[in-house]
mmCIF file of C-alpha atoms in Angstrom:
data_model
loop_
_atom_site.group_PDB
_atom_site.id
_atom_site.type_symbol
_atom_site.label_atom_id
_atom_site.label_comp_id
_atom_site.label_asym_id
_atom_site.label_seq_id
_atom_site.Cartn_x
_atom_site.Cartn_y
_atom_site.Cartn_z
ATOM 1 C CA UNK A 85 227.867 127.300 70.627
ATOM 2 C CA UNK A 86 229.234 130.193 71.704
ATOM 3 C CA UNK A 87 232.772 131.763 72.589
ATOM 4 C CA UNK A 88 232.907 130.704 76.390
ATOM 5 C CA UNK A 89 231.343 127.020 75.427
ATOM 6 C CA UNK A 90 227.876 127.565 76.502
ATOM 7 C CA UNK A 91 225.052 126.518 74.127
ATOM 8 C CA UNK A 92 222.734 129.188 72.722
ATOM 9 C CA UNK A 93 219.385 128.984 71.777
ATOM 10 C CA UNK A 94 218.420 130.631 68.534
ATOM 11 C CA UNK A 95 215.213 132.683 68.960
ATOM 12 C CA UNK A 96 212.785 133.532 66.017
ATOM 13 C CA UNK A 97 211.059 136.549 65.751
ATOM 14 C CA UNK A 98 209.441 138.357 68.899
ATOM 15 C CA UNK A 99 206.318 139.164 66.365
ATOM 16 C CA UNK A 100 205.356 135.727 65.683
ATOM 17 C CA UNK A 101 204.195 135.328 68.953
ATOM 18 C CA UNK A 102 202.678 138.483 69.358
ATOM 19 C CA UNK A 103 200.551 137.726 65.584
ATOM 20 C CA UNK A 104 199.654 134.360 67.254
ATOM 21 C CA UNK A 105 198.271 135.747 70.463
ATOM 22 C CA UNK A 106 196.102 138.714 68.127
ATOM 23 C CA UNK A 107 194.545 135.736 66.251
ATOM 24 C CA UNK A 108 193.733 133.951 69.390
ATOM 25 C CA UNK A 109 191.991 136.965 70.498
ATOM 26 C CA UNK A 110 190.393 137.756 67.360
ATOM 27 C CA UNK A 111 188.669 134.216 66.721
ATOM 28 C CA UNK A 112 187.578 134.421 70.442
ATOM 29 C CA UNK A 113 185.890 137.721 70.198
ATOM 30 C CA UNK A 114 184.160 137.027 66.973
ATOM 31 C CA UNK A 115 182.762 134.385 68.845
ATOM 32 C CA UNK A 116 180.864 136.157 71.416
ATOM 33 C CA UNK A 117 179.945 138.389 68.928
ATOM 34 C CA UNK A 118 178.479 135.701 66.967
ATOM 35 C CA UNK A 119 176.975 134.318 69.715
ATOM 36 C CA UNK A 120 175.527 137.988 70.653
ATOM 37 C CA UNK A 121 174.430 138.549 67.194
ATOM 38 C CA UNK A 122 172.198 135.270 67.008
ATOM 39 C CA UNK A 123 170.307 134.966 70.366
ATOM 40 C CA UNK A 124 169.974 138.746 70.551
ATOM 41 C CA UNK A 125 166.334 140.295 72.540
ATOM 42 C CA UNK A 126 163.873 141.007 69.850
ATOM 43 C CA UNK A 127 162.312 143.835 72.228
ATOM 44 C CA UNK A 128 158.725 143.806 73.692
ATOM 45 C CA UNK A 129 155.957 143.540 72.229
ATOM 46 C CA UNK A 130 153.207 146.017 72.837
ATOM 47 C CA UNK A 131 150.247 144.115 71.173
ATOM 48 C CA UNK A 132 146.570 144.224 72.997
ATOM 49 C CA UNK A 133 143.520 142.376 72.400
ATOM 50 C CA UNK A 134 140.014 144.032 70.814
ATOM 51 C CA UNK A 135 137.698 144.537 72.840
ATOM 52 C CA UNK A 136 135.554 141.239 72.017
ATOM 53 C CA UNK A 137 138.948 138.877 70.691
ATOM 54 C CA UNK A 138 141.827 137.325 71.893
ATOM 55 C CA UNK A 139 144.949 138.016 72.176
ATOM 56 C CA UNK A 140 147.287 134.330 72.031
ATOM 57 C CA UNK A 141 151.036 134.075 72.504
ATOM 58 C CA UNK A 142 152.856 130.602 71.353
ATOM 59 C CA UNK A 143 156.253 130.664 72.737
ATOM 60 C CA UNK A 144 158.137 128.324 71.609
ATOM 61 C CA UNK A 145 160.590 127.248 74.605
ATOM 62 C CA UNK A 146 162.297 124.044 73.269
ATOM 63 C CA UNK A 147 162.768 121.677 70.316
ATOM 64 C CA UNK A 148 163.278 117.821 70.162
ATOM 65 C CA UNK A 149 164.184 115.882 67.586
ATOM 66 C CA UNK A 150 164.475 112.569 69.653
ATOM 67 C CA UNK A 151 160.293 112.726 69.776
ATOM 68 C CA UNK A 152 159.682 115.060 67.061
ATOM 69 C CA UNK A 153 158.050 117.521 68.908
ATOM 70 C CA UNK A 154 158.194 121.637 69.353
ATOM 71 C CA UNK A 155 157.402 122.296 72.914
ATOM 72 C CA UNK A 156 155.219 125.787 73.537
ATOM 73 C CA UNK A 157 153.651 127.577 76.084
ATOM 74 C CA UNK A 158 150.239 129.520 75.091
ATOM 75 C CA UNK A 159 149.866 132.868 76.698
ATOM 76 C CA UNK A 160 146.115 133.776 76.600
ATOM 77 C CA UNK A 161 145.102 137.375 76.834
ATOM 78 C CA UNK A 162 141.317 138.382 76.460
ATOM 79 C CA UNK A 163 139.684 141.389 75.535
ATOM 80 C CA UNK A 164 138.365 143.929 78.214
ATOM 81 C CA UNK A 165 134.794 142.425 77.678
ATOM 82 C CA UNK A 166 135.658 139.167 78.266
ATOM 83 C CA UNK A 167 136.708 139.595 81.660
ATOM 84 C CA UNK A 168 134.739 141.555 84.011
ATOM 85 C CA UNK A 169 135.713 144.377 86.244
ATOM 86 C CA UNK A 170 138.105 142.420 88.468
ATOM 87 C CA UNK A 171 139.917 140.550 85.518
ATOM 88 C CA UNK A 172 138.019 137.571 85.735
ATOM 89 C CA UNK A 173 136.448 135.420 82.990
ATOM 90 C CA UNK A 174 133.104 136.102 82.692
ATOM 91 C CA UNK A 175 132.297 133.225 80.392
ATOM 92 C CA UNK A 176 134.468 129.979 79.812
ATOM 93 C CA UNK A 177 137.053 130.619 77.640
ATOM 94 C CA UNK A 178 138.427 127.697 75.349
ATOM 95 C CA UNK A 179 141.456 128.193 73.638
ATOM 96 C CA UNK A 180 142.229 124.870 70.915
ATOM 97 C CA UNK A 181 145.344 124.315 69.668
ATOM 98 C CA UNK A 182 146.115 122.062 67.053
ATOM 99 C CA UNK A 183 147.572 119.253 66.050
ATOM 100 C CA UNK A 184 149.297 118.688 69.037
ATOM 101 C CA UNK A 185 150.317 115.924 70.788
ATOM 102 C CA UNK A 186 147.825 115.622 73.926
ATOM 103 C CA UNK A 187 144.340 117.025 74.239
ATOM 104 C CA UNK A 188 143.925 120.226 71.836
ATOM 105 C CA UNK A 189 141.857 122.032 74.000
ATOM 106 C CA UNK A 190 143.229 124.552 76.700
ATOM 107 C CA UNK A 191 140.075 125.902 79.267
ATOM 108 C CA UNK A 192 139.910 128.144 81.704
ATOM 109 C CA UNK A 193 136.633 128.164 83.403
ATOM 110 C CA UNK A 194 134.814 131.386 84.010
ATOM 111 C CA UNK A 195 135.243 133.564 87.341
ATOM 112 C CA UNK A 196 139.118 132.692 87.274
ATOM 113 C CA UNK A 197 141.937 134.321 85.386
ATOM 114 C CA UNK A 198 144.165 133.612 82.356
ATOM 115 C CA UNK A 199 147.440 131.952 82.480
ATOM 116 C CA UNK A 200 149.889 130.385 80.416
ATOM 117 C CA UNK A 201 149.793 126.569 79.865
ATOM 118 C CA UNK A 202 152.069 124.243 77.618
ATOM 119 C CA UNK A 203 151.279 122.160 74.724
ATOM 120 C CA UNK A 204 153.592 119.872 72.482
ATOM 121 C CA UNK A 205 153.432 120.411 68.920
ATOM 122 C CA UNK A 206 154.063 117.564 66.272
ATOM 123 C CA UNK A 207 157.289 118.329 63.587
ATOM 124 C CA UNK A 208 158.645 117.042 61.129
ATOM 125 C CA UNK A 209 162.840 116.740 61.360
ATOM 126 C CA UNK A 210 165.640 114.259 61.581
ATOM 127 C CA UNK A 211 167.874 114.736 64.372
ATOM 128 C CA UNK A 212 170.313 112.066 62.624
ATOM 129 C CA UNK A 213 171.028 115.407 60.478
ATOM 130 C CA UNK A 214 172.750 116.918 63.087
ATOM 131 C CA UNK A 215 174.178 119.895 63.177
ATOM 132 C CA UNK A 216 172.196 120.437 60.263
ATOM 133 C CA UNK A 217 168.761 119.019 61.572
ATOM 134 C CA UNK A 218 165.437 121.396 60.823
ATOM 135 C CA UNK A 219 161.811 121.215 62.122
ATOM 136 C CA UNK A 220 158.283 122.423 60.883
ATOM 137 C CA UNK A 221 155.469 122.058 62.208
ATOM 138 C CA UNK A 222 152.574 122.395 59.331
ATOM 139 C CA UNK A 223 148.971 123.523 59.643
ATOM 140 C CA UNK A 224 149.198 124.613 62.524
ATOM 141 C CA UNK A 225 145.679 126.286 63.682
ATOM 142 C CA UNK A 226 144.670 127.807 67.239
ATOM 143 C CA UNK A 227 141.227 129.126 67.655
ATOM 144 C CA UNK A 228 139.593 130.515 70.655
ATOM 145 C CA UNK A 229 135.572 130.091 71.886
ATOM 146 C CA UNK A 230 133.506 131.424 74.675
ATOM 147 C CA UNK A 231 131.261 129.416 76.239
ATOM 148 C CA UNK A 232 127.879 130.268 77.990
ATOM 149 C CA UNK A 233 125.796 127.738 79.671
ATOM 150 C CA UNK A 234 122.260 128.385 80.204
ATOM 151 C CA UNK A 235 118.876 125.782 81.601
ATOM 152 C CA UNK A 236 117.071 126.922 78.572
ATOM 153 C CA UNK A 237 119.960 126.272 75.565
ATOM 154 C CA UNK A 238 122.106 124.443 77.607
ATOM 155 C CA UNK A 239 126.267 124.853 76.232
ATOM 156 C CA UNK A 240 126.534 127.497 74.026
ATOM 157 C CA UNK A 241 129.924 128.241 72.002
ATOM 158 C CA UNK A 242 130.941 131.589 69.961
ATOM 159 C CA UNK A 243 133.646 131.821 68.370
ATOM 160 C CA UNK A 244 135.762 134.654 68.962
ATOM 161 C CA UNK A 245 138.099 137.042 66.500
ATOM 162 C CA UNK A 246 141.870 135.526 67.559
ATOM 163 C CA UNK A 247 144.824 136.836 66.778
ATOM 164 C CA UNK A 248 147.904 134.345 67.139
ATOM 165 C CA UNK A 249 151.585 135.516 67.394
ATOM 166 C CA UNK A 250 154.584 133.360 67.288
ATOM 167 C CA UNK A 251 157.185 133.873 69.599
ATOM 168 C CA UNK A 252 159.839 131.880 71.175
ATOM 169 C CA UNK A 253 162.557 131.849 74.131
ATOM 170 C CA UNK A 254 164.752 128.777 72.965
ATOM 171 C CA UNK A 255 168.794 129.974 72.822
ATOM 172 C CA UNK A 256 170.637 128.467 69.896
ATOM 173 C CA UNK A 257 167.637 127.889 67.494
ATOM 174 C CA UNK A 258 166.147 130.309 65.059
ATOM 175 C CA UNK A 259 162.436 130.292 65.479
ATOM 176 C CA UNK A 260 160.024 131.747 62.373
ATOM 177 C CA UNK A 261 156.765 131.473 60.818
ATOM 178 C CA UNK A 262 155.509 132.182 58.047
ATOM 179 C CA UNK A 263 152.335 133.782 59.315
ATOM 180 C CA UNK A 264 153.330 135.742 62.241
ATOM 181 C CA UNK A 265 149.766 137.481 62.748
ATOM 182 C CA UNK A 266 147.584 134.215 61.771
ATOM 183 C CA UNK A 267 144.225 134.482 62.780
ATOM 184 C CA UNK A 268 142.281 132.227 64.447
ATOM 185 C CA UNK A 269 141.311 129.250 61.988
ATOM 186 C CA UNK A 270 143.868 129.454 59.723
ATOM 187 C CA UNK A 271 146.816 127.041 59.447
ATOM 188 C CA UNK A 272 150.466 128.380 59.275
ATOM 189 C CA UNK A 273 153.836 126.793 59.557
ATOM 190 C CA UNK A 274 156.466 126.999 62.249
ATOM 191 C CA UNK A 275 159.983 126.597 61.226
ATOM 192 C CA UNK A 276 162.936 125.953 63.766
ATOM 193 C CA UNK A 277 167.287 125.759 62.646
ATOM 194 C CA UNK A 278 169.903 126.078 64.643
ATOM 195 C CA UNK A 279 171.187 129.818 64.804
ATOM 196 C CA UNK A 280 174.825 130.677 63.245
ATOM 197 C CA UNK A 281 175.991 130.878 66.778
ATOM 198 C CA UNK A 282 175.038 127.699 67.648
ATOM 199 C CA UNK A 283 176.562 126.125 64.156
ATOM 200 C CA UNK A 284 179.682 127.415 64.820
ATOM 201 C CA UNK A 285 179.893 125.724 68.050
ATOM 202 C CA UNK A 286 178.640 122.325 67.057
ATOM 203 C CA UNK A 287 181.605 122.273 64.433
ATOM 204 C CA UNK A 288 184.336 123.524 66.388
ATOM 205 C CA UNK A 289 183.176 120.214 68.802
ATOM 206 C CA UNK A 290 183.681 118.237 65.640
ATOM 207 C CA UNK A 291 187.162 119.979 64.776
ATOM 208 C CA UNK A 292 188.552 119.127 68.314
ATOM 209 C CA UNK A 293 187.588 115.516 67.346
ATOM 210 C CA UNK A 294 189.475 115.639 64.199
ATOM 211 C CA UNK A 295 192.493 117.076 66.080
ATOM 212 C CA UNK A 296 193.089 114.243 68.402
ATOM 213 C CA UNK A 297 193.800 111.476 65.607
ATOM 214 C CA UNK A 298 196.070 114.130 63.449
ATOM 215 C CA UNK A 299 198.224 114.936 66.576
ATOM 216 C CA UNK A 300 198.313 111.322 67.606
ATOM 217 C CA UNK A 301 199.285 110.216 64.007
ATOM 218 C CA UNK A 302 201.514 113.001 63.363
ATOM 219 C CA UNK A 303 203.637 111.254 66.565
ATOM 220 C CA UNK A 304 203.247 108.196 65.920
ATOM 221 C CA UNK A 305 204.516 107.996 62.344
ATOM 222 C CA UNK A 306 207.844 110.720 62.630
ATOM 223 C CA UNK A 307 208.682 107.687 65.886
ATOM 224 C CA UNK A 308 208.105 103.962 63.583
ATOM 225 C CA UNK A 309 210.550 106.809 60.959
ATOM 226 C CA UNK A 310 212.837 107.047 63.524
ATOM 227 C CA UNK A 311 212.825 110.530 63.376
ATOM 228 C CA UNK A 312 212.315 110.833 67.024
ATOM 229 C CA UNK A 313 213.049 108.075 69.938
ATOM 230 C CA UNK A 314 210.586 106.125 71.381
ATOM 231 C CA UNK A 315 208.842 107.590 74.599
ATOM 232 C CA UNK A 316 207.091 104.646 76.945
ATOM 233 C CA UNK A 317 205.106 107.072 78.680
ATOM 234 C CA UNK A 318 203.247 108.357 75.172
ATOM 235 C CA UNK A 319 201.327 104.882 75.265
ATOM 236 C CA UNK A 320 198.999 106.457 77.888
ATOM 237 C CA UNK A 321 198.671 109.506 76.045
ATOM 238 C CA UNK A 322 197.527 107.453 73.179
ATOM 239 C CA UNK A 323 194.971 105.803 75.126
ATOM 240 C CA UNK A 324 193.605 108.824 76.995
ATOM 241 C CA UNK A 325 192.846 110.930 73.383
ATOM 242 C CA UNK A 326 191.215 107.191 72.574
ATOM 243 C CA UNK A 327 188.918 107.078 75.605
ATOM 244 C CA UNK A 328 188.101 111.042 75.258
ATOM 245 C CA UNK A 329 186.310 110.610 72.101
ATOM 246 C CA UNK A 330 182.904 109.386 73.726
ATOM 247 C CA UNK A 331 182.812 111.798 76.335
ATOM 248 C CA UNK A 332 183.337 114.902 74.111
ATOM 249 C CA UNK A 333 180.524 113.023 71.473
ATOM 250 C CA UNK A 334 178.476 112.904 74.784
ATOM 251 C CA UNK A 335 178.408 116.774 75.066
ATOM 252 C CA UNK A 336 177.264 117.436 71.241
ATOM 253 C CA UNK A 337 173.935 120.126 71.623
ATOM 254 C CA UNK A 338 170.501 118.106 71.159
ATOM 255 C CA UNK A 339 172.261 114.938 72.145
ATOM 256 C CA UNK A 340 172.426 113.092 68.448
ATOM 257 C CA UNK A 341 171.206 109.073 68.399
ATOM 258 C CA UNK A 342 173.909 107.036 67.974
ATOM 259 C CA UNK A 343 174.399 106.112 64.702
ATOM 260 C CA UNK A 344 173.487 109.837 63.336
ATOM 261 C CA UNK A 345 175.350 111.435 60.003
ATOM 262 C CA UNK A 346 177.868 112.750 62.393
ATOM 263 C CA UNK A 347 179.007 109.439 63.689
ATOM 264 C CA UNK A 348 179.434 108.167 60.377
ATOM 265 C CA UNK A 349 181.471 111.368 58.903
ATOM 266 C CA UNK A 350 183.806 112.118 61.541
ATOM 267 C CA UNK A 351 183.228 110.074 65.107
ATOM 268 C CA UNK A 352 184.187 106.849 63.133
ATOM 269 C CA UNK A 353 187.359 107.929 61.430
ATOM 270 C CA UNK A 354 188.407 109.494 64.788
ATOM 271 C CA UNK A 355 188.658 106.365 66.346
ATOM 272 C CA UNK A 356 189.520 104.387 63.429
ATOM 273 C CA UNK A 357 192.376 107.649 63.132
ATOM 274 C CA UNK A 358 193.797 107.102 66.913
ATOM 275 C CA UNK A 359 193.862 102.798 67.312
ATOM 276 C CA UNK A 360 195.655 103.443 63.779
ATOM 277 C CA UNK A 361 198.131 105.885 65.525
ATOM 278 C CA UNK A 362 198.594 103.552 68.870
ATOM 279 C CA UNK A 363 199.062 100.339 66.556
ATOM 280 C CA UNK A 364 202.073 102.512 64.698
ATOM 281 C CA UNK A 365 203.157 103.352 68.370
ATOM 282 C CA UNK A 366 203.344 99.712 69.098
ATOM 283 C CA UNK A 367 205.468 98.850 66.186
ATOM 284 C CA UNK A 368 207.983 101.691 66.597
ATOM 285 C CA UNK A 369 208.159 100.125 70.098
ATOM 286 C CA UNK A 370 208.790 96.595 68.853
ATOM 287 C CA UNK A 371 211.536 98.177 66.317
ATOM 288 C CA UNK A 372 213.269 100.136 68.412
ATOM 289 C CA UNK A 373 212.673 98.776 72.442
ATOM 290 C CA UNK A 374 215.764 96.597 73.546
#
């Protein structure tokens, strides 16, 4: 109070505020940075096919774990004497992926270009794992044959010299395999995690979560103390953090099954954290509402 009777507000420190706006700004640029560092362009690659092989491209453009499947689109690129003058096939090209889960074989009749077509590879992964979830997919094998049909001999298939290279254009997931130059007819391994980027975010979903119920109980027990009056209103801000939870567990990346590790580690004791901190709520309204 001071000399003239007015009441005066005591003020802390002018830098506390200013360290608590640098942090802000500091977490929030190491996350783009992050975010930069782990979905960055890996350049262009300047491969070309022999003159009798081919060139194949598997781009890996999305991962499931709800179907267990690594979704890829082949990119077929034949050798100059494979195609005739005007780019054309001059024979029918077959390109077999496999395993995968439809028909293995990718044609492309002769007299008609190239293009890229999708196939669904099978993986192994449990998306219950979530954010933690990985997928391979073993053995696989992608071979390419030309085929010439004659009166005489009928179908006739060579096989040709293949070179396969793994690429992918998924954001969030780290995409490798062991064999990134595996010829045709031999099996190699594709591996897919989520990206440090991508981890980061999936947590800080699961730290809001764990917010709600330590703000909520935080009020709730300094009121049924007494060490702050009761507030009618705060009942509906009780049961709006309550009836946030599923739409912010909606929202997790890869959309995790019900029932999935992260339910049982921290969606669970967020709700069983908030109807903990309403009930509390209720009683400090019972002991201290006329």
């Amino acid at each position: 109070m001071s000399a003239d009777g007015r009441e005066t507000v005591k003020r802390g420190p002018w830098w506390r505020g200013l360290l608590i706006v640098l942090g802000v700004v500091v977490v929030y640029v190491a996350v783009l940075l992050g975010y930069a560092s782990g979905d960055g362009d890996s350049g262009e690659d300047g491969r070309v096919a022999a003159d009798n092989s081919v060139l194949v491209y598997l781009d890996i453009d999305a991962v499931s774990g709800s179907d267990f499947s690594i979704a890829a689109n082949v990119s077929v690129y034949p050798g100059k004497n494979l195609v005739g003058d005007n780019g054309y096939l001059k024979n029918e090209l077959v390109v077999d992926v496999s395993p995968i889960a439809a028909d293995g074989r990718l044609v492309f009749n002769s007299g008609t270009r190239v293009g890229p077509l999708p196939v669904k590879l099978y993986a192994n992964g449990d998306i219950r794992e979530w954010p933690f979830d990985e997928y391979q997919s073993d053995n696989v094998v992608v071979r390419a044959f030309s085929q010439a049909s004659s009166p005489e001999a009928g179908t006739v298939s060579f096989p040709l010299p293949t070179d396969v290279v793994v690429t992918d254009s998924l954001t969030g997931w780290d995409v490798t395999s062991d064999d990134q130059d595996a010829g045709g007819g031999q099996a190699f391994t594709i591996y897919a995690d989520r990206t440090a980027g991508s981890l980061v975010f999936d947590l800080a979903l699961c730290a809001v979560l764990i917010v709600l119920p330590v703000c909520a109980l935080f009020v709730s027990i300094q009121t049924v103390r007494r060490r702050k009056a009761f507030q009618p209103p705060m009942v509906t801000w009780f049961a709006v953090m309550l009836f946030a939870v599923l739409p912010l567990r909606n929202i997790f990346p890869g959309s995790p099954p019900f029932g999935s590790w992260v339910d049982y580690s921290v969606v669970l004791w967020v709700v069983a954290g908030l109807v903990t901190a309403m009930s509390l709520y209720v009683i400090a309204w019972w002991r201290q509402a006329p």
